[in-house]
XYZ file of C-alpha atoms in Angstrom:
713
model
C 194.760 -7.721 212.144
C 196.435 -7.053 215.433
C 199.888 -8.041 214.154
C 199.620 -5.790 211.139
C 198.545 -2.685 213.028
C 201.280 -0.065 213.345
C 200.678 2.193 216.296
C 200.425 5.932 215.651
C 203.288 7.949 216.990
C 204.392 11.506 216.790
C 207.654 12.366 215.038
C 208.796 15.571 216.624
C 212.006 16.026 214.630
C 211.862 14.612 211.109
C 215.284 14.153 209.526
C 216.225 16.694 206.884
C 216.483 13.988 204.179
C 214.176 11.104 205.175
C 214.892 7.723 203.513
C 212.557 6.514 200.843
C 209.627 4.617 202.269
C 208.781 1.350 200.416
C 205.185 0.900 199.373
C 203.085 -0.661 202.138
C 201.600 -4.074 201.785
C 197.850 -4.302 201.324
C 195.983 -4.177 204.553
C 198.877 -2.545 206.391
C 198.525 0.826 208.100
C 201.614 2.902 207.501
C 203.198 5.339 209.886
C 201.572 8.834 210.010
C 203.904 11.781 210.566
C 202.313 14.743 212.323
C 204.114 18.084 211.731
C 204.328 19.957 215.024
C 203.127 23.554 215.457
C 205.871 26.169 215.340
C 207.379 26.838 218.677
C 205.777 29.917 220.273
C 207.994 33.024 220.537
C 209.051 33.824 224.066
C 207.162 36.825 225.461
C 208.929 40.194 225.265
C 210.035 41.191 228.709
C 208.181 44.053 230.276
C 211.328 46.116 230.683
C 212.000 45.918 226.904
C 208.490 47.064 226.050
C 208.781 49.878 228.555
C 212.134 50.957 227.109
C 210.725 51.089 223.589
C 207.778 53.137 224.761
C 210.080 55.509 226.601
C 212.243 55.835 223.476
C 209.215 56.658 221.325
C 208.021 59.118 223.928
C 211.447 60.746 224.147
C 211.605 61.193 220.370
C 208.114 62.590 220.068
C 208.062 66.192 218.872
C 205.775 67.259 221.687
C 208.166 65.796 224.263
C 211.158 67.516 222.663
C 209.286 70.821 222.562
C 208.206 70.513 226.188
C 211.722 69.556 227.344
C 213.218 72.438 225.381
C 210.703 74.847 226.939
C 211.479 73.642 230.482
C 215.218 73.909 229.892
C 214.867 77.285 228.217
C 212.937 78.922 231.016
C 215.234 77.471 233.649
C 218.246 78.733 231.769
C 216.581 82.135 231.438
C 216.727 82.402 235.246
C 220.371 81.370 235.357
C 221.271 83.682 232.501
C 219.336 86.535 234.059
C 221.166 86.025 237.353
C 224.477 86.121 235.507
C 223.518 89.321 233.682
C 222.275 91.037 236.858
C 225.426 90.002 238.717
C 227.563 91.353 235.889
C 225.667 94.637 235.880
C 225.925 94.926 239.661
C 229.629 94.228 239.574
C 230.136 96.779 236.786
C 228.167 99.350 238.753
C 230.109 98.829 241.979
C 233.607 98.441 240.512
C 235.758 99.883 237.761
C 235.458 96.718 235.658
C 233.604 98.517 232.868
C 236.339 101.096 232.520
C 239.018 98.405 232.521
C 237.260 96.543 229.693
C 236.911 99.664 227.564
C 240.536 100.546 228.257
C 241.777 97.133 227.101
C 239.489 97.267 224.052
C 240.850 100.651 222.999
C 244.415 99.431 223.445
C 243.678 96.304 221.388
C 242.206 98.466 218.622
C 245.321 100.654 218.666
C 243.337 103.752 219.679
C 245.538 105.031 222.470
C 243.816 108.419 222.763
C 240.548 106.707 223.619
C 242.433 104.375 225.954
C 243.836 107.356 227.842
C 240.354 108.857 228.090
C 238.932 105.635 229.569
C 241.826 105.441 232.012
C 241.037 108.969 233.199
C 237.351 108.111 233.573
C 238.258 105.046 235.626
C 240.455 107.121 237.904
C 237.650 109.625 238.473
C 235.295 106.761 239.316
C 237.725 105.368 241.897
C 238.193 108.773 243.518
C 234.426 109.277 243.768
C 234.016 105.795 245.247
C 236.700 106.501 247.833
C 234.943 109.703 248.884
C 231.649 107.841 249.280
C 233.300 105.193 251.460
C 234.948 107.806 253.665
C 231.609 109.530 254.034
C 230.137 106.255 255.279
C 232.514 106.319 258.265
C 230.994 109.572 259.505
C 227.427 108.884 258.425
C 226.228 107.056 261.638
C 227.169 110.000 263.873
C 225.692 112.471 261.399
C 222.546 110.361 261.110
C 222.159 110.199 264.918
C 222.588 113.920 265.248
C 220.125 114.522 262.487
C 217.632 112.114 264.060
C 217.850 113.833 267.434
C 217.472 117.269 265.948
C 214.642 116.133 263.731
C 212.837 114.382 266.571
C 213.128 117.393 268.827
C 211.881 119.760 266.163
C 209.068 117.346 265.281
C 207.884 117.066 268.903
C 208.106 120.810 269.337
C 206.042 121.325 266.215
C 203.402 118.825 267.341
C 203.189 120.435 270.823
C 202.815 123.892 269.271
C 200.084 122.560 267.009
C 198.358 121.015 270.058
C 198.491 124.327 271.920
C 196.821 126.030 268.993
C 194.088 123.387 268.944
C 193.589 123.681 272.729
C 193.221 127.463 272.555
C 190.858 127.209 269.604
C 188.645 124.565 271.292
C 189.173 125.797 274.857
C 190.001 122.178 275.759
C 193.461 121.629 277.394
C 193.397 117.915 276.448
C 193.794 118.858 272.782
C 197.436 119.646 273.430
C 198.433 115.977 273.044
C 196.053 115.265 270.099
C 198.700 115.731 267.318
C 201.185 113.575 269.196
C 198.574 110.829 269.665
C 197.680 111.012 265.984
C 201.316 110.385 265.061
C 201.511 107.511 267.536
C 198.353 105.928 266.074
C 199.750 106.324 262.541
C 202.963 104.563 263.558
C 200.897 101.819 265.145
C 198.893 101.432 261.915
C 202.059 101.160 259.843
C 203.424 98.506 262.195
C 200.153 96.579 261.941
C 200.231 96.713 258.117
C 203.864 95.613 257.988
C 203.081 92.758 260.393
C 200.257 91.556 258.147
C 202.167 91.956 254.870
C 205.563 90.754 256.050
C 204.718 87.066 256.087
C 203.330 86.835 252.516
C 206.078 89.194 251.330
C 208.778 86.935 252.739
C 207.064 83.972 251.101
C 206.576 85.623 247.694
C 209.851 87.553 247.681
C 212.024 84.732 246.323
C 209.469 83.955 243.620
C 209.316 87.615 242.589
C 213.102 87.730 242.479
C 213.170 84.618 240.277
C 210.511 86.161 238.045
C 212.606 89.317 237.663
C 215.704 87.265 236.794
C 213.660 85.230 234.294
C 212.418 88.426 232.627
C 215.961 89.731 232.249
C 217.184 86.429 230.822
C 214.260 86.160 228.428
C 214.763 89.698 227.156
C 218.448 88.999 226.503
C 217.761 85.489 225.093
C 220.209 84.160 227.719
C 219.877 80.497 226.782
C 221.802 78.150 224.464
C 220.803 78.080 220.817
C 219.312 74.582 221.054
C 216.935 75.667 223.818
C 215.536 78.730 222.042
C 212.201 78.638 220.186
C 212.212 77.644 216.523
C 211.712 81.230 215.351
C 214.684 82.421 217.385
C 216.875 79.543 216.168
C 216.184 80.243 212.493
C 216.896 83.923 212.996
C 214.075 85.052 210.698
C 213.491 88.699 211.379
C 216.108 88.761 214.139
C 216.950 92.284 215.231
C 220.567 93.245 214.604
C 222.264 94.128 217.888
C 225.918 94.916 218.706
C 226.432 91.491 220.264
C 225.108 89.758 217.140
C 227.403 91.781 214.857
C 230.467 91.153 217.035
C 229.711 87.434 217.254
C 229.298 87.272 213.459
C 232.682 88.941 213.002
C 234.306 86.735 215.606
C 233.114 83.578 213.839
C 234.155 84.828 210.396
C 237.264 82.667 210.276
C 239.839 85.479 210.431
C 242.251 84.471 213.186
C 243.665 87.956 213.974
C 240.135 89.340 214.206
C 238.969 86.532 216.485
C 241.984 86.874 218.773
C 241.640 90.655 218.949
C 237.980 90.364 219.955
C 238.865 87.872 222.680
C 241.507 90.222 224.070
C 239.143 93.196 224.154
C 237.668 93.759 227.574
C 234.290 94.690 226.102
C 234.267 91.613 223.830
C 234.589 93.742 220.692
C 231.822 96.286 221.266
C 234.230 99.194 220.826
C 234.762 98.205 217.182
C 231.201 99.157 216.297
C 229.819 102.558 215.526
C 226.156 103.377 216.124
C 223.697 101.001 214.459
C 221.550 103.271 212.279
C 218.243 102.514 210.631
C 218.812 102.784 206.861
C 215.742 102.119 204.751
C 214.649 98.498 204.951
C 217.671 97.552 207.038
C 220.367 98.868 209.341
C 223.854 100.219 208.775
C 226.900 100.030 211.020
C 230.555 100.971 210.615
C 233.081 98.469 211.961
C 236.615 99.638 212.789
C 238.810 96.594 212.353
C 241.666 95.925 214.788
C 245.256 96.231 213.691
C 246.385 93.332 211.517
C 242.994 92.761 209.829
C 242.517 94.040 206.260
C 239.155 95.184 204.958
C 239.265 92.789 201.997
C 239.480 89.855 204.418
C 235.962 90.753 205.530
C 234.731 91.594 202.025
C 235.624 88.236 200.536
C 233.717 86.433 203.311
C 230.398 88.084 202.579
C 228.398 84.860 202.455
C 229.746 83.578 205.769
C 229.183 86.947 207.419
C 225.601 87.031 206.138
C 224.909 83.539 207.454
C 226.439 84.458 210.807
C 224.007 87.379 210.893
C 221.134 84.958 210.054
C 220.670 86.596 206.661
C 220.989 85.505 203.061
C 224.039 86.642 201.121
C 222.092 89.150 199.030
C 220.806 90.811 202.212
C 224.256 91.974 203.385
C 226.334 94.587 201.565
C 229.918 95.423 202.517
C 231.438 98.722 201.402
C 234.581 100.633 202.288
C 233.933 104.132 203.702
C 236.454 106.924 203.875
C 237.732 106.106 207.356
C 240.817 103.918 207.463
C 240.580 100.234 208.460
C 236.785 100.412 208.427
C 234.056 98.414 206.695
C 230.472 99.563 206.432
C 227.844 96.848 206.759
C 224.323 97.311 205.445
C 222.089 94.513 206.700
C 218.600 94.198 205.275
C 215.563 93.188 207.274
C 214.923 89.539 206.572
C 213.048 89.223 203.249
C 212.783 92.978 202.705
C 214.721 92.969 199.418
C 212.304 90.456 197.940
C 209.472 92.965 198.229
C 208.856 95.168 195.138
C 209.280 98.931 195.343
C 206.562 101.360 194.321
C 205.773 102.541 190.781
C 207.827 105.178 189.013
C 206.863 108.864 189.450
C 206.735 108.942 185.649
C 203.689 106.697 185.896
C 201.987 108.206 188.940
C 202.591 111.919 188.258
C 201.263 113.015 184.873
C 202.417 116.590 185.494
C 206.056 115.550 185.866
C 208.455 117.280 183.483
C 212.179 117.006 182.814
C 215.062 119.416 182.539
C 218.187 118.182 180.795
C 220.552 120.601 182.496
C 219.301 120.819 186.071
C 216.932 117.891 186.548
C 217.482 114.327 187.699
C 215.759 111.221 186.395
C 213.766 109.300 189.070
C 215.378 105.912 188.583
C 214.404 104.000 191.728
C 215.421 103.632 195.366
C 218.716 102.902 197.050
C 219.001 100.283 199.759
C 218.229 102.874 202.433
C 214.844 103.493 200.819
C 215.780 106.982 199.622
C 214.896 108.090 196.111
C 217.740 107.456 193.663
C 217.808 110.149 190.981
C 220.395 110.395 188.202
C 221.640 113.532 186.467
C 222.061 112.958 182.713
C 223.593 116.322 181.855
C 226.549 115.799 179.495
C 227.066 112.205 180.615
C 227.608 109.167 178.435
C 225.797 106.119 179.855
C 226.608 102.401 179.876
C 224.164 99.826 181.279
C 225.195 96.184 181.221
C 224.261 92.863 182.794
C 223.217 89.329 182.007
C 220.368 88.675 179.611
C 216.793 89.229 180.794
C 217.703 91.164 183.946
C 216.004 94.480 183.096
C 218.708 96.285 181.144
C 216.430 97.682 178.439
C 213.785 98.729 180.983
C 216.396 100.589 183.050
C 217.855 102.391 180.022
C 214.415 103.155 178.605
C 213.257 104.676 181.909
C 216.026 107.282 181.649
C 215.117 108.071 178.053
C 211.410 108.395 178.869
C 212.117 110.931 181.591
C 214.463 112.953 179.377
C 211.877 112.884 176.578
C 209.706 115.124 178.754
C 212.195 117.899 177.932
C 211.053 119.006 174.484
C 214.515 120.304 173.540
C 216.060 116.807 173.577
C 216.462 114.862 170.333
C 216.777 111.080 170.160
C 218.396 108.721 167.694
C 217.606 105.149 168.727
C 219.114 101.901 167.487
C 217.668 98.708 168.975
C 219.661 95.714 167.800
C 217.276 93.275 169.449
C 214.238 94.369 167.496
C 211.637 92.986 169.908
C 209.608 96.206 169.973
C 210.927 97.485 173.311
C 211.467 100.943 171.777
C 208.334 101.149 169.612
C 206.935 104.007 171.707
C 209.760 106.229 170.384
C 208.241 106.146 166.910
C 207.156 109.751 166.471
C 209.449 110.820 169.310
C 212.896 109.882 168.006
C 214.029 111.358 164.688
C 215.718 108.032 163.918
C 214.536 104.617 165.051
C 216.234 101.454 163.812
C 215.021 98.132 165.179
C 216.319 94.708 164.253
C 219.078 92.162 164.953
C 220.493 91.546 161.458
C 223.756 92.705 159.937
C 221.810 95.229 157.844
C 220.495 96.784 161.043
C 224.044 96.898 162.444
C 225.125 98.761 159.313
C 222.261 101.214 159.765
C 223.123 101.785 163.442
C 226.800 102.229 162.613
C 225.968 104.839 159.981
C 223.690 106.539 162.526
C 226.603 106.731 164.977
C 228.840 108.107 162.223
C 226.216 110.752 161.432
C 226.295 111.690 165.119
C 230.054 112.155 164.779
C 229.491 114.454 161.793
C 226.906 116.422 163.749
C 229.346 116.649 166.663
C 232.076 117.963 164.350
C 229.677 120.511 162.869
C 228.790 121.795 166.311
C 232.417 121.931 167.374
C 233.128 124.267 164.471
C 230.468 126.764 165.487
C 231.400 130.027 167.257
C 232.203 129.694 170.986
C 229.171 130.087 173.231
C 226.752 128.587 170.713
C 224.110 126.503 172.494
C 223.129 123.168 171.015
C 220.065 121.021 171.755
C 220.907 117.691 173.380
C 221.229 114.800 170.937
C 220.988 111.412 172.671
C 222.220 108.492 170.569
C 220.912 105.252 172.130
C 222.237 101.861 171.036
C 220.584 98.965 172.831
C 222.248 95.539 172.570
C 225.463 97.242 171.443
C 227.379 93.976 171.737
C 225.733 92.949 168.442
C 227.441 95.878 166.728
C 230.845 95.088 168.229
C 230.580 91.431 167.171
C 229.355 92.089 163.599
C 231.738 90.452 161.056
C 230.531 92.373 157.969
C 232.934 94.647 156.100
C 232.141 97.530 153.787
C 233.341 98.020 150.203
C 236.639 99.370 151.491
C 237.185 96.238 153.593
C 236.590 98.155 156.854
C 234.739 96.040 159.451
C 231.586 97.387 161.038
C 232.303 95.472 164.248
C 235.472 94.715 166.178
C 237.757 97.061 168.058
C 240.508 97.811 165.561
C 241.436 101.296 164.382
C 239.444 100.612 161.198
C 236.331 99.280 162.975
C 233.582 101.706 162.086
C 231.201 101.413 165.057
C 234.055 101.253 167.562
C 235.692 104.385 166.158
C 232.377 106.285 166.026
C 231.708 105.448 169.676
C 235.237 106.490 170.660
C 234.949 109.826 168.862
C 231.618 110.627 170.530
C 233.076 109.706 173.928
C 236.085 111.923 173.338
C 234.371 115.175 172.361
C 230.606 114.737 172.195
C 229.916 115.840 175.756
C 231.103 119.396 175.071
C 228.396 119.953 172.408
C 225.637 117.799 173.991
C 226.064 114.810 171.662
C 225.826 111.823 174.021
C 226.047 108.074 173.528
C 223.984 105.710 175.691
C 224.706 102.000 175.284
C 223.095 98.889 176.666
C 225.019 95.611 176.473
C 224.748 92.153 177.945
C 227.233 89.618 179.296
C 230.277 91.889 178.822
C 233.612 90.579 177.578
C 236.655 92.266 176.094
C 235.369 91.288 172.656
C 231.792 92.579 172.839
C 232.572 95.588 175.061
C 236.076 96.961 174.387
C 237.965 98.581 177.229
C 238.225 102.023 175.610
C 234.469 102.163 175.026
C 233.369 101.033 178.473
C 235.772 103.432 180.169
C 234.460 106.333 178.105
C 231.085 106.296 179.876
C 230.543 108.749 182.722
C 227.689 106.717 184.203
C 228.300 102.983 184.438
C 225.577 100.728 185.802
C 225.463 96.971 186.055
C 222.736 94.454 186.710
C 223.495 90.912 187.842
C 226.691 89.499 186.331
C 228.397 86.147 186.468
C 231.947 86.843 187.620
C 234.148 89.341 189.395
C 235.987 89.927 186.102
C 232.767 90.994 184.395
C 231.976 93.291 187.330
C 235.324 95.016 186.844
C 234.615 95.391 183.128
C 231.222 96.914 183.828
C 232.095 99.294 186.683
C 235.871 99.531 186.833
C 238.414 98.316 189.363
C 237.929 101.227 191.746
C 234.218 100.577 192.214
C 234.661 96.825 192.717
C 237.564 97.284 195.116
C 235.347 99.696 197.034
C 232.638 97.092 197.524
C 230.573 97.132 194.305
C 229.477 93.546 193.684
C 227.025 93.124 190.781
C 228.333 89.575 190.383
C 226.788 88.744 193.766
C 223.300 89.822 192.717
C 220.925 86.939 192.109
C 220.068 86.461 188.405
C 216.319 86.330 187.988
C 215.557 87.300 191.587
C 217.260 90.716 191.587
C 215.883 91.900 188.271
C 216.144 95.650 187.886
C 218.674 96.014 190.717
C 221.662 98.037 189.528
C 225.039 98.827 190.986
C 225.807 102.359 189.775
C 229.144 104.164 189.600
C 228.595 107.769 188.549
C 229.096 111.316 189.727
C 225.552 112.031 188.596
C 223.917 110.167 191.482
C 224.202 110.719 195.215
C 226.639 108.210 196.678
C 227.341 107.983 200.427
C 230.561 109.709 201.370
C 233.569 107.470 201.051
C 231.884 104.921 198.782
C 232.486 104.480 195.066
C 229.116 103.065 194.055
C 225.505 102.757 195.125
C 222.990 99.946 194.680
C 219.694 101.046 193.124
C 216.443 99.112 192.836
C 214.920 100.615 189.721
C 211.265 101.305 189.083
C 209.893 98.967 186.438
C 207.872 100.723 183.734
C 205.780 98.363 181.638
C 205.559 98.733 177.856
C 201.991 100.021 178.173
C 202.986 102.666 180.733
C 206.002 103.563 178.587
C 203.679 104.210 175.668
C 201.547 106.552 177.791
C 204.638 108.471 178.940
C 205.900 108.676 175.358
C 202.529 110.069 174.255
C 202.887 112.800 176.883
C 206.339 113.593 175.536
C 205.010 113.724 171.956
C 202.321 116.172 173.039
C 205.078 118.558 174.161
C 206.513 118.598 170.644
C 205.098 119.971 167.411
C 205.507 116.637 165.724
C 208.574 114.549 164.956
C 209.090 112.593 161.759
C 210.840 109.313 162.574
C 213.206 107.887 159.985
C 213.412 104.091 160.149
C 215.944 103.518 157.369
C 218.932 105.701 156.548
C 219.231 105.936 152.778
C 222.704 106.400 151.344
C 223.690 107.605 147.873
C 220.165 108.400 146.692
C 218.980 111.634 145.123
C 216.932 113.540 147.676
C 213.692 115.396 146.982
C 213.987 118.595 149.035
C 210.350 119.608 148.699
C 209.098 116.168 149.785
C 211.612 116.074 152.628
C 210.460 119.489 153.852
C 206.869 118.283 153.901
C 207.888 115.049 155.614
C 209.620 116.711 158.555
C 206.468 118.626 159.518
C 204.859 115.600 161.131
C 201.566 116.813 162.647
C 202.612 120.448 162.955
C 200.636 123.020 160.952
C 203.358 125.648 160.927
C 207.059 125.642 161.708
C 209.644 128.346 162.073
C 212.230 128.205 159.333
C 214.943 127.465 161.901
C 212.956 124.431 163.127
C 212.548 123.211 159.550
C 216.309 123.448 159.041
C 216.997 121.522 162.271
C 214.639 118.724 161.283
C 216.100 118.519 157.809
C 219.572 118.268 159.292
C 218.410 115.426 161.538
C 216.859 113.711 158.531
C 220.072 113.806 156.480
C 223.083 115.641 157.796
C 225.015 115.155 154.564
C 222.310 116.678 152.358
C 220.905 119.346 154.672
C 223.427 119.853 157.457
C 224.870 123.014 155.873
C 221.569 124.547 154.742
C 220.768 128.156 155.580
C 217.448 130.041 155.518
C 218.465 131.235 152.023
C 218.701 127.632 150.790
C 215.257 126.883 152.181
C 213.792 129.999 150.557
C 215.419 129.100 147.214
C 213.866 125.617 147.172
C 210.388 126.903 148.070
C 210.466 129.894 145.778
C 207.797 129.718 143.079
C 205.993 126.768 144.693
C 203.382 128.826 146.528
C 204.835 127.602 149.870
C 207.448 130.303 150.356
C 208.311 131.298 153.934
C 206.292 134.222 155.245
C 206.364 136.355 158.341
C 204.017 135.642 161.256
C 204.258 137.491 164.563
C 207.582 138.893 163.452
C 209.189 135.508 162.583
C 209.548 133.597 159.306
C 207.420 130.451 159.146
C 206.468 127.748 156.645
C 202.889 126.418 156.398
C 202.168 122.753 156.031
C 198.975 123.357 154.050
C 200.852 125.375 151.402
C 203.479 122.636 151.125
C 200.782 120.041 150.592
C 199.253 122.150 147.782
C 202.683 122.669 146.207
C 203.339 118.919 146.203
C 199.895 118.183 144.824
C 200.325 120.752 142.046
C 203.740 119.351 141.178
C 202.406 115.842 141.026
C 199.515 116.952 138.825
C 201.912 118.725 136.460
C 204.111 115.634 136.380
C 201.119 113.444 135.532
C 199.982 115.813 132.781
C 203.467 115.848 131.255
C 203.549 112.064 131.310
C 200.138 111.871 129.592
C 201.238 114.406 126.975
């Protein structure tokens, strides 16, 4: 067996493709291959492990925060020292005056430059006098010390003599002098004790003072400041921040001019004034920089001021080469304003001629009120931005004046104007072509009423008639034509709605026939130029483009800084840019931004009920019938509403509103003729002719009974 035994051996490196092994003979022990264990990895050197740990430690947020804090507070000391040195230098030299002089020259304001030069000269003269006085001050001080010492000793001796006489003790003569000597000795002792710690603590107190100055001025690089300071949330607007934002705006002439100014641009700024939920500052631009170069960089300017774009407004005041910046407190414009006075004050009333509608607040937080007297109104914007609510708020306030009449056409038909049922004499609601036809005929009736009023004797007073068309773009885009092939929509000379709106705009104001329109997403097709320019009050919610903004408000307002296209759709709901002479606009501006009060449908219904209570009852016509035979007696009864009695003049007015064609020319004689023999004839009450609702009801009932009897017969 010994010859057939194959010794065991270890094969450390088996070949990649071992040759085939022939089968072993019986009784023969074959070779056994033992696979070795994988070679152990070499240990990681200690310096590598330490480096990785240091890297992790260096990247840890706590380490970064601690390092930033150490650097920040050290840099506060350095920055504070620089600021104190600059202040000291400015106080001891004429450097401040030189900077202001160069700044005024760079801004082209040579009168101010001459004034600063004169101030600098006066400062130098005063400094020279002080230095000359210092040459004589040692001699003067010595003389004063000698005189003072002599007088002091004489006074003390005299006081000692008095004490000696009073106490009959001659030694008392030197008591006052000894008291002064002991006091001086006490002061020296105190100074000796305090001097050592004071010398030790003095440098630390000086460093603490420099640190406080640097911290107050945030005199550290941006990367070293705390997170809240780096993000700029709630950062207070200071002159240096405004100048730096302007410098980094990307306007080369402006940047170069600021660098050349000795005061680093501070002379460009007017006073920073608190204005509502933000601040306002006027910036006089240097020569060579146009105001529109700043206007068109609104987003960059806002970001430089650590604000969002919607929190910075740029307008052009009356002063030449000046832009007015209004900068909101961070996040302030996202907070809602309070409820409307129409909701909170149930005693509030309206006056068409002298009153103003409480519409909301301007950006300064002041109440924004709009006069509606003899003014056509246009409110536009993108869909679902609050257009109807803004227009309805004006109508609800004016409804509290009982003399105002309303004709309302809502071409959306979602029920936003339902509360005017019983308040408006005409109320048409719906989006179809039939509703457009009804609204067009309503506008044409307003033209007829306007013409009737224009033909009355001069000096005749007319009650206000407000014709409201919400979603007016539906009317302009209607393709339907009448029997004479005249389109209801469009903007041609034959377009019926367009021509009615133009005629009201041309002459309606003089006789208190006014057209209020609400449109959305304006274009030249759905809001013709002649119609939009006929409105005295033009207001716009958020829009999509600069072109639409110019359609809504006009070129003058947009060139003056109005920017409804920069409002945020959905986030700035109810925020309007208004161009009108009926609202208070800051001097030199052409528009004002108003955050309107939102009045819910439920609150609107309550306000409308208050307005209805001021009236005797209004019969609302929902469909305008054309070409039908009218029933005068039934119409007279219908216009009474809830009133029990009406003056004959009021009956005639309501009949005219019901159908101008049939009743517009009626006189009291016509009314008396129709009612004669019915038992409901007008009669005199308190010296005036009236008609009773109860008598009309009996007359109608009797007529119906007679008609039934005739039919039975």
